Short mmCIF file of N, CA and C in Angstrom, two decimals:
data_model
loop_
_atom_site.label_atom_id
_atom_site.label_comp_id
_atom_site.label_asym_id
_atom_site.label_seq_id
_atom_site.Cartn_x
_atom_site.Cartn_y
_atom_site.Cartn_z
N MET A 1 0.84 -1.17 0.00
CA MET A 1 0.00 0.00 0.00
C MET A 1 0.89 1.23 0.00
N SER A 2 0.66 2.09 -0.89
CA SER A 2 1.48 3.27 -1.05
C SER A 2 1.43 4.16 0.19
N GLY A 3 2.61 4.57 0.65
CA GLY A 3 2.68 5.50 1.75
C GLY A 3 2.63 4.89 3.14
N ASP A 4 2.43 3.57 3.28
CA ASP A 4 2.34 3.00 4.62
C ASP A 4 3.66 2.46 5.13
N GLY A 5 4.64 2.28 4.34
CA GLY A 5 5.89 1.74 4.83
C GLY A 5 6.54 0.84 3.80
N LEU A 6 7.56 0.12 4.24
CA LEU A 6 8.37 -0.66 3.32
C LEU A 6 8.55 -2.09 3.81
N PHE A 7 8.29 -3.04 2.92
CA PHE A 7 8.64 -4.44 3.12
C PHE A 7 9.82 -4.72 2.19
N VAL A 8 10.77 -5.54 2.64
CA VAL A 8 11.91 -5.93 1.83
C VAL A 8 11.90 -7.46 1.75
N VAL A 9 12.06 -7.99 0.54
CA VAL A 9 12.09 -9.45 0.39
C VAL A 9 13.38 -9.84 -0.33
N GLY A 10 14.00 -10.90 0.18
CA GLY A 10 15.19 -11.46 -0.44
C GLY A 10 14.96 -12.92 -0.71
N SER A 11 15.66 -13.45 -1.71
CA SER A 11 15.47 -14.87 -2.03
C SER A 11 16.80 -15.51 -2.41
N ARG A 12 16.81 -16.81 -2.28
CA ARG A 12 17.96 -17.60 -2.71
C ARG A 12 17.44 -18.96 -3.14
N ALA A 13 17.88 -19.40 -4.30
CA ALA A 13 17.57 -20.75 -4.76
C ALA A 13 18.90 -21.43 -5.09
N TYR A 14 19.09 -22.62 -4.54
CA TYR A 14 20.33 -23.31 -4.87
C TYR A 14 20.08 -24.79 -5.13
N ASP A 15 20.93 -25.32 -6.01
CA ASP A 15 20.80 -26.67 -6.52
C ASP A 15 21.26 -27.68 -5.48
N LEU A 16 20.37 -28.61 -5.11
CA LEU A 16 20.70 -29.68 -4.17
C LEU A 16 21.15 -30.94 -4.90
N GLY A 17 21.08 -30.92 -6.23
CA GLY A 17 21.42 -32.09 -7.03
C GLY A 17 20.19 -32.95 -7.30
N SER A 18 20.31 -33.84 -8.25
CA SER A 18 19.24 -34.78 -8.61
C SER A 18 17.93 -34.07 -8.97
N GLY A 19 18.02 -32.85 -9.53
CA GLY A 19 16.82 -32.13 -9.96
C GLY A 19 16.05 -31.43 -8.86
N THR A 20 16.64 -31.34 -7.66
CA THR A 20 15.97 -30.70 -6.54
C THR A 20 16.66 -29.37 -6.21
N TRP A 21 15.85 -28.38 -5.94
CA TRP A 21 16.35 -27.05 -5.58
C TRP A 21 15.76 -26.63 -4.23
N ARG A 22 16.55 -25.90 -3.45
CA ARG A 22 16.05 -25.31 -2.19
C ARG A 22 15.76 -23.84 -2.44
N TYR A 23 14.58 -23.42 -2.01
CA TYR A 23 14.15 -22.02 -2.12
C TYR A 23 14.05 -21.44 -0.72
N GLU A 24 14.69 -20.29 -0.51
CA GLU A 24 14.65 -19.61 0.77
C GLU A 24 14.26 -18.16 0.54
N TYR A 25 13.38 -17.67 1.41
CA TYR A 25 12.91 -16.28 1.31
C TYR A 25 13.02 -15.63 2.69
N ALA A 26 13.50 -14.40 2.71
CA ALA A 26 13.53 -13.59 3.92
C ALA A 26 12.63 -12.39 3.66
N LEU A 27 11.67 -12.18 4.52
CA LEU A 27 10.71 -11.08 4.38
C LEU A 27 10.83 -10.18 5.60
N TYR A 28 11.19 -8.93 5.34
CA TYR A 28 11.44 -7.96 6.41
C TYR A 28 10.44 -6.82 6.31
N ASN A 29 9.78 -6.53 7.41
CA ASN A 29 8.88 -5.39 7.50
C ASN A 29 9.66 -4.26 8.15
N LEU A 30 10.14 -3.33 7.34
CA LEU A 30 10.93 -2.22 7.86
C LEU A 30 10.08 -1.31 8.74
N ASP A 31 8.92 -0.86 8.22
CA ASP A 31 8.16 0.13 8.98
C ASP A 31 6.68 0.23 8.60
N SER A 32 6.09 -0.87 8.16
CA SER A 32 4.68 -0.84 7.79
C SER A 32 3.78 -1.25 8.96
N ASP A 33 2.91 -0.35 9.38
CA ASP A 33 1.96 -0.66 10.46
C ASP A 33 0.91 -1.67 10.01
N LEU A 34 0.67 -1.79 8.70
CA LEU A 34 -0.34 -2.74 8.21
C LEU A 34 0.06 -4.19 8.49
N SER A 35 1.34 -4.46 8.56
CA SER A 35 1.88 -5.78 8.89
C SER A 35 1.53 -6.82 7.82
N GLY A 36 2.24 -7.95 7.85
CA GLY A 36 2.01 -9.04 6.91
C GLY A 36 1.24 -10.17 7.56
N GLN A 37 0.32 -10.78 6.79
CA GLN A 37 -0.50 -11.87 7.31
C GLN A 37 -0.32 -13.17 6.53
N SER A 38 0.15 -13.07 5.28
CA SER A 38 0.38 -14.28 4.48
C SER A 38 1.50 -14.04 3.48
N PHE A 39 2.10 -15.14 3.03
CA PHE A 39 3.18 -15.08 2.04
C PHE A 39 2.97 -16.24 1.08
N SER A 40 2.83 -15.94 -0.22
CA SER A 40 2.52 -16.97 -1.22
C SER A 40 3.58 -17.01 -2.31
N VAL A 41 3.98 -18.22 -2.66
CA VAL A 41 4.93 -18.47 -3.74
C VAL A 41 4.23 -19.35 -4.77
N PRO A 42 4.23 -18.95 -6.05
CA PRO A 42 3.57 -19.78 -7.06
C PRO A 42 4.29 -21.13 -7.23
N VAL A 43 3.50 -22.19 -7.42
CA VAL A 43 4.04 -23.53 -7.61
C VAL A 43 3.38 -24.12 -8.85
N PRO A 44 4.13 -24.26 -9.94
CA PRO A 44 3.55 -24.80 -11.18
C PRO A 44 3.09 -26.25 -11.02
N VAL A 45 2.20 -26.66 -11.90
CA VAL A 45 1.73 -28.05 -11.94
C VAL A 45 2.93 -28.97 -12.12
N GLY A 46 2.97 -30.05 -11.36
CA GLY A 46 4.06 -31.02 -11.44
C GLY A 46 5.21 -30.73 -10.50
N VAL A 47 5.16 -29.61 -9.80
CA VAL A 47 6.18 -29.27 -8.81
C VAL A 47 5.65 -29.65 -7.43
N TRP A 48 6.49 -30.37 -6.66
CA TRP A 48 6.05 -30.86 -5.36
C TRP A 48 6.97 -30.34 -4.26
N PRO A 49 6.54 -29.34 -3.50
CA PRO A 49 7.36 -28.82 -2.41
C PRO A 49 7.51 -29.84 -1.29
N SER A 50 8.68 -29.86 -0.66
CA SER A 50 8.94 -30.71 0.50
C SER A 50 9.84 -29.92 1.45
N ASN A 51 10.06 -30.48 2.64
CA ASN A 51 10.90 -29.82 3.65
C ASN A 51 10.48 -28.36 3.85
N ILE A 52 9.18 -28.14 3.95
CA ILE A 52 8.62 -26.80 4.10
C ILE A 52 8.93 -26.29 5.50
N GLY A 53 9.45 -25.04 5.58
CA GLY A 53 9.82 -24.50 6.87
C GLY A 53 9.45 -23.03 7.03
N PHE A 54 9.47 -22.59 8.27
CA PHE A 54 9.13 -21.22 8.64
C PHE A 54 9.89 -20.86 9.90
N HIS A 55 10.33 -19.61 9.99
CA HIS A 55 10.99 -19.14 11.21
C HIS A 55 10.55 -17.71 11.48
N ASP A 56 10.19 -17.43 12.74
CA ASP A 56 9.75 -16.09 13.13
C ASP A 56 10.50 -15.67 14.39
N VAL A 57 9.96 -14.71 15.09
CA VAL A 57 10.56 -14.22 16.34
C VAL A 57 9.69 -14.67 17.52
N ASP A 58 10.25 -14.59 18.71
CA ASP A 58 9.49 -14.88 19.92
C ASP A 58 8.96 -13.56 20.49
N TYR A 59 7.68 -13.52 20.75
CA TYR A 59 7.08 -12.35 21.38
C TYR A 59 6.98 -12.59 22.88
N HIS A 60 7.09 -11.52 23.66
CA HIS A 60 7.09 -11.68 25.12
C HIS A 60 6.88 -10.32 25.80
N ASP A 61 6.73 -10.35 27.08
CA ASP A 61 6.67 -9.14 27.92
C ASP A 61 5.52 -8.20 27.59
N GLY A 62 4.37 -8.76 27.23
CA GLY A 62 3.19 -7.93 27.00
C GLY A 62 3.33 -6.98 25.84
N ASP A 63 3.92 -7.45 24.75
CA ASP A 63 4.17 -6.59 23.59
C ASP A 63 2.95 -6.39 22.69
N GLY A 64 1.83 -7.02 22.98
CA GLY A 64 0.65 -6.92 22.15
C GLY A 64 -0.37 -5.91 22.67
N ILE A 65 -1.48 -5.84 21.95
CA ILE A 65 -2.60 -4.98 22.34
C ILE A 65 -3.12 -5.42 23.71
N GLY A 66 -3.39 -4.49 24.60
CA GLY A 66 -3.87 -4.81 25.95
C GLY A 66 -2.78 -5.35 26.85
N SER A 67 -1.52 -5.14 26.46
CA SER A 67 -0.36 -5.59 27.25
C SER A 67 -0.30 -7.10 27.44
N VAL A 68 -0.84 -7.84 26.48
CA VAL A 68 -0.69 -9.30 26.48
C VAL A 68 0.33 -9.65 25.40
N ASP A 69 0.91 -10.83 25.50
CA ASP A 69 1.89 -11.24 24.49
C ASP A 69 1.21 -11.42 23.13
N GLN A 70 1.90 -10.98 22.09
CA GLN A 70 1.42 -11.30 20.74
C GLN A 70 1.61 -12.79 20.52
N SER A 71 0.79 -13.36 19.66
CA SER A 71 0.83 -14.80 19.41
C SER A 71 2.18 -15.22 18.84
N GLY A 72 2.64 -16.38 19.26
CA GLY A 72 3.85 -16.96 18.72
C GLY A 72 3.57 -18.19 17.89
N VAL A 73 2.30 -18.41 17.54
CA VAL A 73 1.92 -19.59 16.75
C VAL A 73 2.53 -19.47 15.35
N ASP A 74 3.30 -20.49 14.94
CA ASP A 74 3.91 -20.47 13.62
C ASP A 74 2.87 -20.36 12.52
N TRP A 75 3.25 -19.70 11.45
CA TRP A 75 2.38 -19.61 10.27
C TRP A 75 2.23 -21.01 9.68
N SER A 76 1.02 -21.38 9.36
CA SER A 76 0.78 -22.68 8.74
C SER A 76 0.99 -22.56 7.22
N ALA A 77 1.42 -23.65 6.62
CA ALA A 77 1.66 -23.68 5.17
C ALA A 77 0.62 -24.58 4.51
N SER A 78 0.16 -24.16 3.33
CA SER A 78 -0.77 -24.98 2.56
C SER A 78 -0.46 -24.83 1.08
N LEU A 79 -0.69 -25.91 0.35
CA LEU A 79 -0.50 -25.92 -1.10
C LEU A 79 -1.87 -25.99 -1.74
N SER A 80 -2.28 -24.90 -2.39
CA SER A 80 -3.61 -24.83 -2.97
C SER A 80 -3.65 -23.75 -4.05
N GLY A 81 -4.42 -23.99 -5.09
CA GLY A 81 -4.61 -22.98 -6.12
C GLY A 81 -3.34 -22.58 -6.84
N GLY A 82 -2.38 -23.48 -6.95
CA GLY A 82 -1.14 -23.17 -7.66
C GLY A 82 -0.16 -22.34 -6.86
N ALA A 83 -0.29 -22.34 -5.52
CA ALA A 83 0.63 -21.57 -4.69
C ALA A 83 0.88 -22.28 -3.36
N LEU A 84 2.08 -22.12 -2.85
CA LEU A 84 2.41 -22.53 -1.50
C LEU A 84 2.27 -21.27 -0.65
N THR A 85 1.37 -21.31 0.33
CA THR A 85 1.05 -20.12 1.12
C THR A 85 1.21 -20.39 2.60
N TRP A 86 1.95 -19.52 3.26
CA TRP A 86 2.05 -19.51 4.71
C TRP A 86 1.14 -18.41 5.21
N SER A 87 0.49 -18.61 6.36
CA SER A 87 -0.38 -17.55 6.88
C SER A 87 -0.58 -17.70 8.38
N CYS A 88 -0.97 -16.58 8.99
CA CYS A 88 -1.34 -16.56 10.41
C CYS A 88 -2.81 -16.17 10.50
N GLU A 89 -3.31 -16.06 11.70
CA GLU A 89 -4.68 -15.59 11.90
C GLU A 89 -4.85 -14.20 11.28
N THR A 90 -6.06 -13.90 10.91
CA THR A 90 -6.35 -12.55 10.41
C THR A 90 -6.48 -11.59 11.59
N PHE A 91 -6.44 -10.29 11.31
CA PHE A 91 -6.61 -9.27 12.34
C PHE A 91 -7.98 -9.43 13.00
N ALA A 92 -9.02 -9.74 12.21
CA ALA A 92 -10.37 -9.91 12.75
C ALA A 92 -10.42 -11.10 13.71
N GLN A 93 -9.67 -12.16 13.43
CA GLN A 93 -9.64 -13.33 14.29
C GLN A 93 -8.88 -13.07 15.59
N ASN A 94 -7.77 -12.34 15.49
CA ASN A 94 -6.92 -12.09 16.65
C ASN A 94 -6.02 -10.89 16.38
N PRO A 95 -6.34 -9.72 16.91
CA PRO A 95 -5.49 -8.55 16.71
C PRO A 95 -4.06 -8.74 17.22
N ASN A 96 -3.85 -9.72 18.11
CA ASN A 96 -2.51 -10.05 18.59
C ASN A 96 -1.93 -11.27 17.87
N GLY A 97 -2.47 -11.57 16.68
CA GLY A 97 -1.97 -12.70 15.89
C GLY A 97 -0.50 -12.51 15.53
N ASN A 98 0.11 -13.56 15.06
CA ASN A 98 1.55 -13.56 14.75
C ASN A 98 1.84 -12.90 13.39
N ALA A 99 1.41 -11.67 13.24
CA ALA A 99 1.64 -10.92 12.00
C ALA A 99 3.10 -10.50 11.90
N LEU A 100 3.56 -10.27 10.67
CA LEU A 100 4.89 -9.73 10.43
C LEU A 100 4.85 -8.23 10.68
N ARG A 101 5.17 -7.84 11.91
CA ARG A 101 5.08 -6.44 12.33
C ARG A 101 6.35 -5.69 11.98
N TRP A 102 6.29 -4.33 12.07
CA TRP A 102 7.44 -3.52 11.67
C TRP A 102 8.66 -3.86 12.50
N GLY A 103 9.82 -3.79 11.85
CA GLY A 103 11.08 -4.10 12.50
C GLY A 103 11.33 -5.58 12.68
N THR A 104 10.60 -6.44 11.94
CA THR A 104 10.67 -7.88 12.13
C THR A 104 10.94 -8.58 10.80
N LEU A 105 11.71 -9.69 10.86
CA LEU A 105 12.02 -10.49 9.69
C LEU A 105 11.54 -11.92 9.92
N TYR A 106 10.84 -12.48 8.94
CA TYR A 106 10.43 -13.89 8.97
C TYR A 106 11.08 -14.60 7.78
N ASN A 107 11.34 -15.92 7.95
CA ASN A 107 11.93 -16.73 6.88
C ASN A 107 10.98 -17.84 6.47
N PHE A 108 11.01 -18.15 5.16
CA PHE A 108 10.18 -19.19 4.56
C PHE A 108 11.08 -20.02 3.67
N ARG A 109 10.90 -21.34 3.66
CA ARG A 109 11.78 -22.19 2.86
C ARG A 109 11.08 -23.49 2.45
N PHE A 110 11.58 -24.07 1.37
CA PHE A 110 11.11 -25.37 0.92
C PHE A 110 12.05 -25.89 -0.16
N ASP A 111 11.98 -27.19 -0.41
CA ASP A 111 12.69 -27.83 -1.51
C ASP A 111 11.66 -28.15 -2.58
N ALA A 112 12.09 -28.16 -3.85
CA ALA A 112 11.17 -28.47 -4.94
C ALA A 112 11.92 -29.06 -6.11
N ASN A 113 11.21 -29.82 -6.89
CA ASN A 113 11.74 -30.44 -8.10
C ASN A 113 11.59 -29.49 -9.29
N ALA A 114 12.10 -28.27 -9.14
CA ALA A 114 11.93 -27.25 -10.18
C ALA A 114 13.12 -26.30 -10.19
N THR A 115 13.56 -25.98 -11.39
CA THR A 115 14.62 -24.99 -11.54
C THR A 115 14.04 -23.59 -11.33
N PRO A 116 14.85 -22.65 -10.86
CA PRO A 116 14.36 -21.29 -10.61
C PRO A 116 13.95 -20.57 -11.89
N ALA A 117 12.99 -19.67 -11.73
CA ALA A 117 12.52 -18.82 -12.83
C ALA A 117 12.12 -17.48 -12.22
N THR A 118 11.98 -16.48 -13.05
CA THR A 118 11.50 -15.19 -12.58
C THR A 118 9.98 -15.24 -12.45
N GLY A 119 9.47 -14.77 -11.34
CA GLY A 119 8.03 -14.77 -11.09
C GLY A 119 7.70 -13.75 -10.02
N SER A 120 6.57 -13.94 -9.36
CA SER A 120 6.13 -12.99 -8.34
C SER A 120 5.64 -13.73 -7.10
N VAL A 121 5.99 -13.20 -5.93
CA VAL A 121 5.45 -13.66 -4.66
C VAL A 121 4.46 -12.62 -4.17
N THR A 122 3.56 -13.05 -3.29
CA THR A 122 2.51 -12.15 -2.80
C THR A 122 2.52 -12.11 -1.28
N LEU A 123 2.53 -10.90 -0.73
CA LEU A 123 2.41 -10.68 0.71
C LEU A 123 1.03 -10.15 0.99
N GLY A 124 0.22 -10.92 1.72
CA GLY A 124 -1.10 -10.47 2.15
C GLY A 124 -0.97 -9.62 3.39
N LEU A 125 -1.75 -8.56 3.49
CA LEU A 125 -1.67 -7.63 4.61
C LEU A 125 -2.54 -8.07 5.78
N PHE A 126 -2.18 -7.64 6.98
CA PHE A 126 -2.82 -8.08 8.22
C PHE A 126 -3.95 -7.15 8.67
N LYS A 127 -3.70 -5.86 8.75
CA LYS A 127 -4.67 -4.94 9.33
C LYS A 127 -5.72 -4.42 8.36
N THR A 128 -5.54 -4.68 7.09
CA THR A 128 -6.47 -4.20 6.07
C THR A 128 -6.46 -5.15 4.89
N PRO A 129 -7.54 -5.27 4.16
CA PRO A 129 -7.50 -6.12 2.96
C PRO A 129 -6.48 -5.55 1.98
N GLY A 130 -5.82 -6.43 1.30
CA GLY A 130 -4.86 -5.99 0.29
C GLY A 130 -3.64 -6.88 0.27
N ALA A 131 -2.81 -6.64 -0.72
CA ALA A 131 -1.61 -7.45 -0.89
C ALA A 131 -0.55 -6.63 -1.61
N VAL A 132 0.68 -7.09 -1.44
CA VAL A 132 1.83 -6.51 -2.13
C VAL A 132 2.43 -7.63 -2.97
N VAL A 133 2.66 -7.39 -4.25
CA VAL A 133 3.22 -8.37 -5.16
C VAL A 133 4.64 -7.93 -5.53
N VAL A 134 5.59 -8.88 -5.46
CA VAL A 134 7.00 -8.57 -5.71
C VAL A 134 7.57 -9.55 -6.71
N GLY A 135 8.25 -9.05 -7.72
CA GLY A 135 8.95 -9.89 -8.68
C GLY A 135 10.22 -10.43 -8.08
N ILE A 136 10.41 -11.76 -8.17
CA ILE A 136 11.56 -12.41 -7.53
C ILE A 136 11.73 -13.81 -8.09
N GLU A 137 12.73 -14.54 -7.65
CA GLU A 137 12.98 -15.91 -8.09
C GLU A 137 12.00 -16.88 -7.44
N VAL A 138 11.37 -17.72 -8.27
CA VAL A 138 10.38 -18.69 -7.80
C VAL A 138 10.61 -20.00 -8.55
N PRO A 139 9.97 -21.10 -8.13
CA PRO A 139 10.09 -22.34 -8.88
C PRO A 139 9.52 -22.20 -10.29
N GLY A 140 10.24 -22.73 -11.26
CA GLY A 140 9.77 -22.74 -12.64
C GLY A 140 9.25 -24.11 -13.00
N ALA A 141 9.60 -24.56 -14.18
CA ALA A 141 9.15 -25.86 -14.67
C ALA A 141 9.81 -26.98 -13.87
N PRO A 142 9.10 -28.12 -13.71
CA PRO A 142 9.70 -29.26 -13.02
C PRO A 142 11.01 -29.68 -13.69
N SER A 143 11.97 -30.09 -12.88
CA SER A 143 13.26 -30.54 -13.40
C SER A 143 13.10 -31.86 -14.15
N ALA A 144 13.79 -31.99 -15.24
CA ALA A 144 13.73 -33.22 -16.05
C ALA A 144 14.34 -34.39 -15.30
N THR A 145 15.30 -34.12 -14.38
CA THR A 145 15.97 -35.21 -13.67
C THR A 145 15.37 -35.52 -12.31
N SER A 146 14.27 -34.82 -11.95
CA SER A 146 13.69 -35.06 -10.63
C SER A 146 12.98 -36.41 -10.59
N ASN A 147 12.86 -36.94 -9.38
CA ASN A 147 12.18 -38.24 -9.21
C ASN A 147 10.72 -38.06 -9.01
#
């Protein structure tokens, strides 16, 4: 959303051999109050993600609304509609949900039977409907040598 702050995304894809690649993403919320609620990576037909992972921060000391701890529940991952998507509760479900708040970095990773290609990832927003789309390295066509 224009004027609300800045998210920074970095990626790395590296060859594990035998037609398998590891994809890693770092998503940093520099200063957006809207926060992040979901992160989606496109997954073409025939590509099968494995070793799916997520890493966030630990919240503590009453850092949430009403001086209670913000949720530390890891974002769940699902493969649906041609995308691998991690997400937390929505703002309506829990204003203290484990959103990607300003000054925070979360990591997302998986292995896939696909060589890297240029594409777009999508960051869904937490406090308001909307999304941010970023061009970056994503899984392309399935590897010919994958099992």
